XYZ file of C-alpha atoms in Angstrom:
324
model
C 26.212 23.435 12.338
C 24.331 24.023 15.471
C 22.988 21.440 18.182
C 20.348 23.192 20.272
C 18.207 22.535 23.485
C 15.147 22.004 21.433
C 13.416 22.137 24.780
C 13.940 25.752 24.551
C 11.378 28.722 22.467
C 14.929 30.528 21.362
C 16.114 27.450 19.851
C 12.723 26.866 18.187
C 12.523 30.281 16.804
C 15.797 29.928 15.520
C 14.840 26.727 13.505
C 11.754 28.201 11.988
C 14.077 31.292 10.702
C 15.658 28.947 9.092
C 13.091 26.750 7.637
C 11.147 29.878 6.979
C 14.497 30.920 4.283
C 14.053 27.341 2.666
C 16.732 25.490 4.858
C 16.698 21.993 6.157
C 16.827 21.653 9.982
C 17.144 18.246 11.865
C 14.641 17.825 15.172
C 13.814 14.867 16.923
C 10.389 12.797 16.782
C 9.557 9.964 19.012
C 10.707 7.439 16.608
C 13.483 8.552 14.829
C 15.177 12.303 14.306
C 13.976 13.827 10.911
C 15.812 16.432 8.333
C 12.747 18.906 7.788
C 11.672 21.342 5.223
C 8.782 23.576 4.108
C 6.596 20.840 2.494
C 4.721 23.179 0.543
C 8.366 24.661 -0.881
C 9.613 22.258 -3.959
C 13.228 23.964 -3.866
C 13.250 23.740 0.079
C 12.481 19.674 -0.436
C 15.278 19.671 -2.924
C 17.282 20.805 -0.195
C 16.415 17.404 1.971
C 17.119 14.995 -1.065
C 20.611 16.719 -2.068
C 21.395 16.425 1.782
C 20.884 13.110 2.173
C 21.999 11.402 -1.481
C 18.370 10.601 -1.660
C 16.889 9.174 -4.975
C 13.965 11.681 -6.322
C 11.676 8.620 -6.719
C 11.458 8.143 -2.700
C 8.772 9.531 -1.175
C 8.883 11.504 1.882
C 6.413 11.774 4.775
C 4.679 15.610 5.843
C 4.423 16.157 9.375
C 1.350 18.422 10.711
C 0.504 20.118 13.610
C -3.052 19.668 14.281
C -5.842 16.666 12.591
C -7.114 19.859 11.181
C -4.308 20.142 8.689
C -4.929 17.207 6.896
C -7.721 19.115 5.024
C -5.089 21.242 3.863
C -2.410 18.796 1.843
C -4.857 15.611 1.834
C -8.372 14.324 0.410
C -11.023 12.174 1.546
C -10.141 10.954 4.913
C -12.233 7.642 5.099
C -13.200 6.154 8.408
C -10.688 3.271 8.963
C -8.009 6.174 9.187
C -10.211 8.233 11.427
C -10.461 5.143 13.629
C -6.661 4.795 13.355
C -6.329 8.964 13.664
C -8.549 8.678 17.137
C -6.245 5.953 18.562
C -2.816 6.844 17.611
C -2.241 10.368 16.792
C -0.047 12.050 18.224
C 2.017 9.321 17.190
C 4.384 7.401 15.325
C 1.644 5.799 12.540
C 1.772 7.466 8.947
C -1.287 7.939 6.738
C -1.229 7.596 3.232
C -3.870 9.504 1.359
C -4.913 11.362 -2.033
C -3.054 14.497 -2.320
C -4.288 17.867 -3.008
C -2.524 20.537 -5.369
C -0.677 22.679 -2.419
C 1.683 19.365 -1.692
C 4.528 19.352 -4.740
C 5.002 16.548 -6.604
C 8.875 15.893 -5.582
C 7.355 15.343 -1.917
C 5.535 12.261 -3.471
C 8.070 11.448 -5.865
C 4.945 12.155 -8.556
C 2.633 10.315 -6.987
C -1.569 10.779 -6.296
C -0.986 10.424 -2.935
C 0.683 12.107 -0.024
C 2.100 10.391 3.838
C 1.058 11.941 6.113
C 1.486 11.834 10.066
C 1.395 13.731 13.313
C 4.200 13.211 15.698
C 3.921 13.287 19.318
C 7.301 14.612 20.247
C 7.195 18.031 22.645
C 9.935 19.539 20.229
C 8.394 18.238 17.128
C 5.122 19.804 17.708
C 6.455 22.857 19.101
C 8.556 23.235 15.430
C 5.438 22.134 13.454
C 3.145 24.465 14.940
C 5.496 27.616 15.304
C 6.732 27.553 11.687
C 2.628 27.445 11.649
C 3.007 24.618 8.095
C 3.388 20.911 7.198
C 6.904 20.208 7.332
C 7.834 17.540 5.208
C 10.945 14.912 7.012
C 12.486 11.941 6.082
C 15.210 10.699 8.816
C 18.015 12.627 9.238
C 20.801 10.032 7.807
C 22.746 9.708 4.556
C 20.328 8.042 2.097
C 19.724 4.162 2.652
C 21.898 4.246 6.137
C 20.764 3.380 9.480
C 17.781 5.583 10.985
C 19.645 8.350 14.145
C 18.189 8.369 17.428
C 20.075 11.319 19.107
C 21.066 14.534 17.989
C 24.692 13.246 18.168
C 23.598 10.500 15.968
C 22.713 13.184 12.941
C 25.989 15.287 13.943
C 28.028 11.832 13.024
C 26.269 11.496 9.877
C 25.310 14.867 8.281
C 27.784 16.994 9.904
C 28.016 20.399 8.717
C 25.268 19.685 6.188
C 22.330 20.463 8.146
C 22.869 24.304 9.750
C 20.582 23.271 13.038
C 19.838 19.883 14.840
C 17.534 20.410 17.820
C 18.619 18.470 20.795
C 15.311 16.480 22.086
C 17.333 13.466 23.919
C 17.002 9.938 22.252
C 14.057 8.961 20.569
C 11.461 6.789 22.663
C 10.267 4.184 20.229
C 13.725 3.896 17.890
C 12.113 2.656 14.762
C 10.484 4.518 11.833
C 6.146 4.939 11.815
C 4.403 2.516 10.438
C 2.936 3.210 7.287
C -0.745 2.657 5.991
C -3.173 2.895 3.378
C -6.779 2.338 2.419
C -9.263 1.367 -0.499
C -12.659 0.250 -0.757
C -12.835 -0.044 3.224
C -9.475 -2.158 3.294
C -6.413 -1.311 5.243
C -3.279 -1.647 3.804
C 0.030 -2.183 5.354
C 3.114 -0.775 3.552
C 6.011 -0.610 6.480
C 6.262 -2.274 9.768
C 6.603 0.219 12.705
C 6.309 1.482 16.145
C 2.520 0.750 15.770
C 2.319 -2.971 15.816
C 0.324 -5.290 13.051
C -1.711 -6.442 16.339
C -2.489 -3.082 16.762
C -3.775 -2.083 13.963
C -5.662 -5.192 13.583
C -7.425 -4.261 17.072
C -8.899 -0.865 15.589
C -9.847 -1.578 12.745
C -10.518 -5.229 12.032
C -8.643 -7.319 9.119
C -5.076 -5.250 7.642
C -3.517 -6.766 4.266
C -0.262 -6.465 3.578
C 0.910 -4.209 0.971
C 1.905 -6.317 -2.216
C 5.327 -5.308 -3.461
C 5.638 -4.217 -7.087
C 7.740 -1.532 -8.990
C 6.305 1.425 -7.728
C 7.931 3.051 -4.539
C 4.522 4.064 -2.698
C 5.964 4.569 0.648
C 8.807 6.059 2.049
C 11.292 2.827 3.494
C 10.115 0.229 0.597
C 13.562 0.409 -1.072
C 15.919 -2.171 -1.328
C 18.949 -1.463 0.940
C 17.406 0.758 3.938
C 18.427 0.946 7.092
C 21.587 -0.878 5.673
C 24.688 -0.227 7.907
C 28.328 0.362 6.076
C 29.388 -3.019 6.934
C 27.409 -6.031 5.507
C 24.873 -7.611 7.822
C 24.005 -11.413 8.178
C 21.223 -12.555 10.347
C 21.847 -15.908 12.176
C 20.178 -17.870 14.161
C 22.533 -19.671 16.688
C 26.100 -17.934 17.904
C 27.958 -20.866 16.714
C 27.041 -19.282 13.081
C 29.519 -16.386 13.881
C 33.234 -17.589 12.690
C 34.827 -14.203 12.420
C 36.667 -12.202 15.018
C 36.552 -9.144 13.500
C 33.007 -9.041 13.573
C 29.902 -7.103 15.872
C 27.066 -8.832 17.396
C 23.621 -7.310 17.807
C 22.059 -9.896 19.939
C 18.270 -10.043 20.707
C 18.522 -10.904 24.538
C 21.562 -12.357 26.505
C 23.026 -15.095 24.877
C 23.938 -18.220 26.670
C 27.413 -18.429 25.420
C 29.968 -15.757 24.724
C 30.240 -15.102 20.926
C 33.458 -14.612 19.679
C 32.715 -11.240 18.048
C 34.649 -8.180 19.014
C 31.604 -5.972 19.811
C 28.236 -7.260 21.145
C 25.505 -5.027 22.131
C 22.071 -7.119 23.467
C 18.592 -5.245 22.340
C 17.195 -6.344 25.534
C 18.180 -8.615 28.529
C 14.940 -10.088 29.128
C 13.615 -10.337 25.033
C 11.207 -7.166 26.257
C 10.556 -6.225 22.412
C 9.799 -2.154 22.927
C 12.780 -2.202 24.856
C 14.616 -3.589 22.399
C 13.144 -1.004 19.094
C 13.972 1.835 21.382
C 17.723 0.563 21.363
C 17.661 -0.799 17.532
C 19.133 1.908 15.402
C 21.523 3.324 18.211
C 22.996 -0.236 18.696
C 23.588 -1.103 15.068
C 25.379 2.587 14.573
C 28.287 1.433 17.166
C 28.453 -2.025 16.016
C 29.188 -0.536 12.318
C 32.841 0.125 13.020
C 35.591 0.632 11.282
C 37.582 -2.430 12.616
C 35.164 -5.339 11.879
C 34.325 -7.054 8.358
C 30.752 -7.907 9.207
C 28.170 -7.159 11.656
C 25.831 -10.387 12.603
C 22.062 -10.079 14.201
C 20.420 -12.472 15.608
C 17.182 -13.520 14.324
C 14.338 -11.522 16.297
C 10.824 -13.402 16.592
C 8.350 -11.874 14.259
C 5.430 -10.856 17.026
C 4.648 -6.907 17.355
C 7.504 -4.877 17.060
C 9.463 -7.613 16.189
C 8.171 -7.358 12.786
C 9.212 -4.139 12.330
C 13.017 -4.921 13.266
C 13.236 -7.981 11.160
C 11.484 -6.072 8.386
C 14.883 -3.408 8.781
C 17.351 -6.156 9.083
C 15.832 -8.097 5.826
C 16.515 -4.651 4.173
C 20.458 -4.776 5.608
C 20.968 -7.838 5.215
C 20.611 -7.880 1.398
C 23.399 -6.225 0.751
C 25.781 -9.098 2.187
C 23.952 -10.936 0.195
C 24.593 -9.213 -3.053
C 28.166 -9.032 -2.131
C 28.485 -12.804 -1.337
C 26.421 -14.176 -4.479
């Protein structure tokens, strides 16, 4: 394994050698760092989902280069996603559209539809556009574990796995896309993301929330993401914390000391893009070896805030299923 300046044309040349021979390589977006391969490659994509333990029925988002690419992997584009495209690309919101031929179905986990999205990160678009294809990325972390941040962050979790991780310093936003889709004129909402509800709402009128049903039609919709090793309980006061060994991922500054053994606090002053950009990296230290259970405070549900409660619903099940 090799962690390289991504900031640097030798180290991207190097990664699109080896994406170019069907390899995965890890790079860094501005929300989280992603494990890419040739999306037009079914046995490179294979090569993501054996990495990370991933199930085959998750599907997994293509990154482009250019608005011009969409043409290329996706149909229709209709104009509530052109409004969105206009307003937020570059940038951390994911498209779902109608697929054409040249994306394989283990990208889409069978599906009629493809993800699509155009990140904004320097390094990103640099990779993108010098391996000159759609590389498709889910985050670079074991399957169902928390999303990395840093380059040191996929190191810890992939290891020797992944034969190049591009070093593009921490991610700005911290927290996945968020994830879209349209029909009839409607927007749909399938993830919470760096791109808030209120947002959305803004550009193009009314968005509906994307009923949940059987079907896995966007990446991040199953069950135990984002889930940390230990179990995770959200409270809502400190006094609800009655183990020592035990982290604390607080919102802001609590008022009292909690009694945990490790406390980390999103953000002093409850600033909520402050506190996405330090959500993943905060919950990776608190999941230590020498605690039982980590406990998060409950974050109010108003723009980004969504998006983290959405991830700590998602962790917090699994306490759940191992205390019922």
């Amino acid at each position: 394994m090799l962690i390289l300046n991504g900031f640097e044309h030798s180290s991207i040349e190097k990664a699109v050698e080896i994406l170019k021979k069907g390899d995965v390589v890890a790079f860094p977006t501005e929300t989280v760092y992603g494990l890419g391969a040739d999306a037009l490659s079914p046995y490179a994509v294979a090569k993501i989902f054996e990495t990370k333990k991933r199930p085959r029925f998750d599907p997994l988002i293509v990154h482009i280069g250019d608005r011009d690419w969409i043409s290329a992997i996706g149909d229709y584009v209709p104009p509530e996603a052109e409004k969105l495209i206009d307003r937020f690309w570059p940038g951390p919101l994911t498209l779902i559209l109608k697929k054409k031929d040249a994306i394989p179905d283990i990208v889409t986990a069978g599906l009629s539809t493809v993800a699509i999205r155009m990140p904004s990160h320097p390094v990103a678009l640099e990779l993108i556009r010098g391996f000159n294809g759609p590389i498709a990325a889910p985050s670079a972390n074991p399957f169902g574990y928390i999303s990395p941040t840093s380059a040191q962050h996929v190191a810890k979790m992939l290891g020797e796995d992944v034969p190049l991780i591009l070093d593009g310093g921490s991610s700005n936003y911290g927290i996945e896309s968020t994830i879209v889709s349209f029909n009839e004129g409607r927007t749909y909402l399938h993830r919470h993301g760096a791109i808030s509800f209120e947002e959305l709402s803004a550009t193009v009128g009314f968005v509906y929330e994307k009923e949940k049903n059987n079907t896995c039609e966007a990446p991040g919709q199953l069950p135990y993401h984002y889930a940390p090793i230990k179990p995770l309980k959200i409270i809502h006061a400190i006094d609800e914390i009655n183990d020592i060994r035990s982290s604390f991922l607080a919102f802001r500054e609590p008022s009292e000391t909690p009694i945990s053994k490790y406390v980390k606090v999103l953000s002093s002053l409850g600033d909520m893009r402050e506190a996405a950009a330090n959500f993943f990296s905060y919950l990776i230290e608190l999941d230590c070896d020498d605690v039982d259970i980590i406990y998060a405070e409950n974050i109010p549900e108003m723009g980004l805030g969504k998006a983290m409660m959405e991830r700590l619903m998602k962790a917090s099940k699994k306490y759940r299923y191992i205390t019922h």
